[in-house]
C-alpha atoms as an extended CHARMM CRD file, in Angstrom:
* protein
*
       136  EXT
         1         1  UNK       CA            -37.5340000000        3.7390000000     -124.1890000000  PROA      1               0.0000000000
         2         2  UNK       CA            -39.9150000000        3.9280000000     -127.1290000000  PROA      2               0.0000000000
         3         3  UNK       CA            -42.6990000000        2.3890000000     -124.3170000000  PROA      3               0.0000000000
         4         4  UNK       CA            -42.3630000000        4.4940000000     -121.9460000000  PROA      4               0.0000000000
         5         5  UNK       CA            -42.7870000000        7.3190000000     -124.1810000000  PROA      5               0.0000000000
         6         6  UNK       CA            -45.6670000000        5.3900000000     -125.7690000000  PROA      6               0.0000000000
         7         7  UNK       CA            -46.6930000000        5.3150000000     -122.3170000000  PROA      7               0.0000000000
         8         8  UNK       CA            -46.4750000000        8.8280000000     -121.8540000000  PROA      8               0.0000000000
         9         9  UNK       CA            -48.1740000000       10.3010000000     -124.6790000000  PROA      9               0.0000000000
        10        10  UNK       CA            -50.8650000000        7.4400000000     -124.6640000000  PROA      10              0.0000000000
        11        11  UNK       CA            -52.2470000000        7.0120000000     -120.4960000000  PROA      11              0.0000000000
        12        12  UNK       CA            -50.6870000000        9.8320000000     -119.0140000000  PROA      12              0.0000000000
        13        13  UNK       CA            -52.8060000000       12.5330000000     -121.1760000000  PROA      13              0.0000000000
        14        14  UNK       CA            -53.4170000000       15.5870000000     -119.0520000000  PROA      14              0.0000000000
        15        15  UNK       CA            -56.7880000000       16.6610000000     -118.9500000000  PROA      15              0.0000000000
        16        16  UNK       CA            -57.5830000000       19.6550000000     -122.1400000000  PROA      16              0.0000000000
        17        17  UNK       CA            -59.3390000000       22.0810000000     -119.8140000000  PROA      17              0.0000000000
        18        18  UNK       CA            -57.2640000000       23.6060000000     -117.0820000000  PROA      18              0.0000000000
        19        19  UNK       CA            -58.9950000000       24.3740000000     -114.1870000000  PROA      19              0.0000000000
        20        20  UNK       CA            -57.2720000000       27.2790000000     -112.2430000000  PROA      20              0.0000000000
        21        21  UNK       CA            -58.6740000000       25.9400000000     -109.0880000000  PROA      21              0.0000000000
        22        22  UNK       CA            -56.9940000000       22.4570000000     -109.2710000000  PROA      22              0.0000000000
        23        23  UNK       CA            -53.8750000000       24.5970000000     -108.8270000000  PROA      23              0.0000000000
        24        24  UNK       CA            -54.2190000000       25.7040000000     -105.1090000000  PROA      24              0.0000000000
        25        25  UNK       CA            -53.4350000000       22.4080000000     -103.4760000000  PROA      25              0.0000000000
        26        26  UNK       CA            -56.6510000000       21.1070000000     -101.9320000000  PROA      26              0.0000000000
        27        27  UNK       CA            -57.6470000000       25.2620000000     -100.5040000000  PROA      27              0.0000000000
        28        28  UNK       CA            -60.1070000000       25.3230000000     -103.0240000000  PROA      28              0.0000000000
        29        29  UNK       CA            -61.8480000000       22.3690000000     -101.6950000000  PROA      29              0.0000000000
        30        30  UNK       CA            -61.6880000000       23.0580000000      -98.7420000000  PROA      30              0.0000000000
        31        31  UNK       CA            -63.0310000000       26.1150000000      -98.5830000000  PROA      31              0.0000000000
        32        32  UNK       CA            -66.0750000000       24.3910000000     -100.2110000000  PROA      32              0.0000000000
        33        33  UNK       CA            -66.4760000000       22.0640000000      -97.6470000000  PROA      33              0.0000000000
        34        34  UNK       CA            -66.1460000000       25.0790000000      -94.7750000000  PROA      34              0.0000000000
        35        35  UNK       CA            -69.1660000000       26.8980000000      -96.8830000000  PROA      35              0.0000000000
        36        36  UNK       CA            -71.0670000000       23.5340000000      -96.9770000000  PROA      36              0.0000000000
        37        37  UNK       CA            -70.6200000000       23.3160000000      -93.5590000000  PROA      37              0.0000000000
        38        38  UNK       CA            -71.2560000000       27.0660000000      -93.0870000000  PROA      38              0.0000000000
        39        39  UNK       CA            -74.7560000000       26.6510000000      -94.8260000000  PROA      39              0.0000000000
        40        40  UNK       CA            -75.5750000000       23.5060000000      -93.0610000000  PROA      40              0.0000000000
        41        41  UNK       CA            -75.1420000000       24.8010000000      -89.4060000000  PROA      41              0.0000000000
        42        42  UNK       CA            -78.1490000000       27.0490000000      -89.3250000000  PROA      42              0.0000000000
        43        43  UNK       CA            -80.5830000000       24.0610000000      -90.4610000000  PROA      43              0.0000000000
        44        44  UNK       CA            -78.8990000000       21.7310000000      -87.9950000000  PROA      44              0.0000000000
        45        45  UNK       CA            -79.5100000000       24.1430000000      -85.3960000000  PROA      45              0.0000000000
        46        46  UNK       CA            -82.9190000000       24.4640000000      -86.0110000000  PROA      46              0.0000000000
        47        47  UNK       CA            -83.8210000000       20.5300000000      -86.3620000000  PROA      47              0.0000000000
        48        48  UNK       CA            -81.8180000000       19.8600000000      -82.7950000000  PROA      48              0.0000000000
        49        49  UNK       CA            -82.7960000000       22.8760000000      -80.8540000000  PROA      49              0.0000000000
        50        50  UNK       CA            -85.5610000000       24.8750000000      -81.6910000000  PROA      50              0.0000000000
        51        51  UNK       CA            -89.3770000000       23.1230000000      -80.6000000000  PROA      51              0.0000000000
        52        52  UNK       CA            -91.5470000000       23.1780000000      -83.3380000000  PROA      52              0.0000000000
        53        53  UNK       CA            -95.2470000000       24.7900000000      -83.1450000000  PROA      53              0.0000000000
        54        54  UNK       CA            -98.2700000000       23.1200000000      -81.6530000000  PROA      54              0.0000000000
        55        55  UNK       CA            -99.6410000000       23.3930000000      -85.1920000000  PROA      55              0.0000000000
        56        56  UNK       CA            -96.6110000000       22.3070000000      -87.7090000000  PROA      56              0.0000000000
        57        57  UNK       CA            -97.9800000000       19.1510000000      -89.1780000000  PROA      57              0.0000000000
        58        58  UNK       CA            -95.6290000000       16.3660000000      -89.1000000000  PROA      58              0.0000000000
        59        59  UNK       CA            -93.6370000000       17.9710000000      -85.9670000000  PROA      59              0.0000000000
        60        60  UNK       CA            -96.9620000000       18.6200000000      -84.2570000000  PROA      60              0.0000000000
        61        61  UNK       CA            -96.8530000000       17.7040000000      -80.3660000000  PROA      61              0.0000000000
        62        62  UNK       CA            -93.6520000000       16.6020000000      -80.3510000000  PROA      62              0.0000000000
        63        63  UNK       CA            -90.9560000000       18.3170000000      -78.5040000000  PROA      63              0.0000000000
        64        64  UNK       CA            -88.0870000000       18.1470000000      -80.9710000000  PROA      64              0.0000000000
        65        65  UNK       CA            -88.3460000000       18.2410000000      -84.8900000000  PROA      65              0.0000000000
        66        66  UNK       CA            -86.2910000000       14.7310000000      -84.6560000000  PROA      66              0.0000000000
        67        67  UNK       CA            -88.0740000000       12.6630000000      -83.0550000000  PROA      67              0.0000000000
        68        68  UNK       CA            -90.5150000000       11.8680000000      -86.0210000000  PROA      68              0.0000000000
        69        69  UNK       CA            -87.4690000000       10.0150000000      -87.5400000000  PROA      69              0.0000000000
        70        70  UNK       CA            -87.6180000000        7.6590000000      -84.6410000000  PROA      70              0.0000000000
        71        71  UNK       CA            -91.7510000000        7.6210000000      -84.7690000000  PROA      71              0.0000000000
        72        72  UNK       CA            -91.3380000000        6.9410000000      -88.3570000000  PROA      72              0.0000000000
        73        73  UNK       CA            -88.7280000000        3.9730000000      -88.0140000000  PROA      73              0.0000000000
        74        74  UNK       CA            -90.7640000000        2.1170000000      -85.3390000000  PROA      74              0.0000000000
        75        75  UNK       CA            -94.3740000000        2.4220000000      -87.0710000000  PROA      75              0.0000000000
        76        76  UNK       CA            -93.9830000000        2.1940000000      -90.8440000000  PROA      76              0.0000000000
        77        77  UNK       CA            -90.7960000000        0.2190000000      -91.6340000000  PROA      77              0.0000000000
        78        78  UNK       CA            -90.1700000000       -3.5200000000      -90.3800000000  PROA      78              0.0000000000
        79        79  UNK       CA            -88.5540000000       -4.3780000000      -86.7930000000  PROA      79              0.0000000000
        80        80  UNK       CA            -85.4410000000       -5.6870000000      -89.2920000000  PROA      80              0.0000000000
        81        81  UNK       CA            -84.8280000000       -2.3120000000      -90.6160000000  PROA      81              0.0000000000
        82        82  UNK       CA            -84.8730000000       -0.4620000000      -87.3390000000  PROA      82              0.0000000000
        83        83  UNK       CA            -82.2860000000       -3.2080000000      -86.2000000000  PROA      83              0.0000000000
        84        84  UNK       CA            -79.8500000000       -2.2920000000      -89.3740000000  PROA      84              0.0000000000
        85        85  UNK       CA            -80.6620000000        1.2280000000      -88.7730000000  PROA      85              0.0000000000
        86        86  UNK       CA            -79.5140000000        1.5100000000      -84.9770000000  PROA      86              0.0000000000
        87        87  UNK       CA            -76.2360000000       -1.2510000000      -86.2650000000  PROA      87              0.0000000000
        88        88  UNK       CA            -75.5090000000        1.3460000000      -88.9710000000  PROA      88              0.0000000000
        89        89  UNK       CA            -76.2030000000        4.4790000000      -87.0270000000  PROA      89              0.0000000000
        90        90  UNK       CA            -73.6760000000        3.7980000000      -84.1770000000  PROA      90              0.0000000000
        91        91  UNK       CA            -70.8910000000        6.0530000000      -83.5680000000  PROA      91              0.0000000000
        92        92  UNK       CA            -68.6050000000        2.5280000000      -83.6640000000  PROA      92              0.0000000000
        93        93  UNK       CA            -69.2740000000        2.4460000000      -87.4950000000  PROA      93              0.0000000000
        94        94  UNK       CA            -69.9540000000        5.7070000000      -88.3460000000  PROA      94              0.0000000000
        95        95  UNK       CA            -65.9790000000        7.1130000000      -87.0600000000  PROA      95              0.0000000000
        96        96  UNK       CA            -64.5950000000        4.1770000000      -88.2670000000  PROA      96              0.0000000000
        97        97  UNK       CA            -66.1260000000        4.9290000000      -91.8060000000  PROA      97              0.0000000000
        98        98  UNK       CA            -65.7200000000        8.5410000000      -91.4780000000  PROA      98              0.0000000000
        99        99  UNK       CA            -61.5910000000        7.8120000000      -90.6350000000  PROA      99              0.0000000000
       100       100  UNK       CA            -61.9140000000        5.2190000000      -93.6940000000  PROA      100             0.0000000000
       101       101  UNK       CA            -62.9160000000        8.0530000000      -95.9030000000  PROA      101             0.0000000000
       102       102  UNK       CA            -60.4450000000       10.1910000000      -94.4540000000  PROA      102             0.0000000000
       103       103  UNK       CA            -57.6620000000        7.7880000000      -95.2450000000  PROA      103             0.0000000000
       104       104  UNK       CA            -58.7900000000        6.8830000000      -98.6650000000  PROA      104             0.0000000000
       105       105  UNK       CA            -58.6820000000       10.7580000000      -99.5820000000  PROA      105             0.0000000000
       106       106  UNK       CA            -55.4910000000       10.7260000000      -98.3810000000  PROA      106             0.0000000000
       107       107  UNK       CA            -54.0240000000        7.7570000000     -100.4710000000  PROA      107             0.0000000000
       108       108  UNK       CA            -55.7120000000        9.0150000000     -103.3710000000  PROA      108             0.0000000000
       109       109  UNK       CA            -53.7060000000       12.4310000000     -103.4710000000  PROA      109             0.0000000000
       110       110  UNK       CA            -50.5720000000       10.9450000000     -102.5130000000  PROA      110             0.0000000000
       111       111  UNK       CA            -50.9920000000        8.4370000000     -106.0090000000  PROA      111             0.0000000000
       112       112  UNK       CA            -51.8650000000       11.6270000000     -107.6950000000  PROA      112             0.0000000000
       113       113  UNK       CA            -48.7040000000       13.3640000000     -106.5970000000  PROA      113             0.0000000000
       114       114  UNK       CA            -46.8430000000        9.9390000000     -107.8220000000  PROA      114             0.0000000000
       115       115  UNK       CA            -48.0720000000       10.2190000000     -111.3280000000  PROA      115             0.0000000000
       116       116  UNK       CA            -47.6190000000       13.9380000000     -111.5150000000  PROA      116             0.0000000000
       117       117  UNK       CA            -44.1290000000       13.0950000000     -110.2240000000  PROA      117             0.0000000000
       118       118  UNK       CA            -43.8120000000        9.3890000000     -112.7990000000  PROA      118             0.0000000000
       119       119  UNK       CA            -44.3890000000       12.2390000000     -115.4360000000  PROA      119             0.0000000000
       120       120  UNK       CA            -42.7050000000       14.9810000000     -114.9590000000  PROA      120             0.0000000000
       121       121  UNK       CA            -39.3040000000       12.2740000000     -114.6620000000  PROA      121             0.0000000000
       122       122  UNK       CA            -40.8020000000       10.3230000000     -118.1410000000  PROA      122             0.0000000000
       123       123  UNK       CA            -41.0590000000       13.9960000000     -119.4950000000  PROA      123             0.0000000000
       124       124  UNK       CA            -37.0560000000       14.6960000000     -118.5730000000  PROA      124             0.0000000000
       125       125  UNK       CA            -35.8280000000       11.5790000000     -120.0850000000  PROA      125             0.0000000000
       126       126  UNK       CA            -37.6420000000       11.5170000000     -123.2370000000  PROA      126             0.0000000000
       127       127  UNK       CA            -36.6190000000       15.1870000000     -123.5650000000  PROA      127             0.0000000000
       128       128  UNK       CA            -32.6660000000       14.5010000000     -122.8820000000  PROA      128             0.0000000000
       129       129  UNK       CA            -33.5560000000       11.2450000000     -125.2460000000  PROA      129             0.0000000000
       130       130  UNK       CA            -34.7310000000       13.3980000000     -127.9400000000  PROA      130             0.0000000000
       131       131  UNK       CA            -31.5730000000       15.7410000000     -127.4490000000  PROA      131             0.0000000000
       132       132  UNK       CA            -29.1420000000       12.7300000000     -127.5640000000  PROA      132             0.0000000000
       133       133  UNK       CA            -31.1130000000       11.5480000000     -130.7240000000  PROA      133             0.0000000000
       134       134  UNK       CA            -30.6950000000       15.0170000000     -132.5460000000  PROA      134             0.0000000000
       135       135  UNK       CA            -26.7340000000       15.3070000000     -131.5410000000  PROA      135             0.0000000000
       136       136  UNK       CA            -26.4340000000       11.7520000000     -132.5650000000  PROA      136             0.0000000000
């Protein structure tokens, strides 16, 4: 019993600052990562859609604002590198990462949930410990 409690009061420390946020069960983050996508969309747009001027440096005479990426990979970086781009780039590793991620978020808040859960029951038994001890 005295470990666990040593336990307790040593590694399972909550943090000092509260954060009022942390309290809303993942809404808060979220809605972060709606506004990130939010202010994201309107540059995407642009990149994918719109056709750049006749006279925009980089972009000029090319049809779409990406291609330079592509112009860029085949003339100033080594034929190796545009090999581990177009391997990396693929949709067969990029959802497969992306679910990964995913999945890994997912594991991570259910541990987190664990602990919270590991201390609220070490917090009930060293409290009906302590109660025993002062009846006792």
């Amino acid at each position: 019993m005295y470990l666990q409690c040593w336990a307790v009061m040593c590694c399972n420390v909550p943090h000092a600052r509260v954060f009022k946020a942390s309290r809303s069960n993942n809404f808060y983050m979220a809605m972060l990562l709606f506004i990130l996508f939010l202010s994201t969309l309107p540059v995407v747009y642009t990149i994918v859609s719109i056709p750049p001027s006749f006279d925009c440096g980089p972009f000029s005479g090319k049809t779409r604002m990406f291609e330079v990426i592509g112009e860029t990979l085949e003339h100033d970086f080594p034929s190796w590198f545009q090999k581990v781009f177009s391997l990396v780039s693929n949709p067969g590793v990029i959802l497969p990462f992306i679910l990964l991620m995913v999945l890994s978020i997912y594991y991570l808040n259910a541990t987190s949930k664990g602990y919270q859960a590991m201390n609220l029951e070490l917090k009930k038994k060293l409290q009906n410990v302590r109660r025993l001890n002062t009846w006792g």
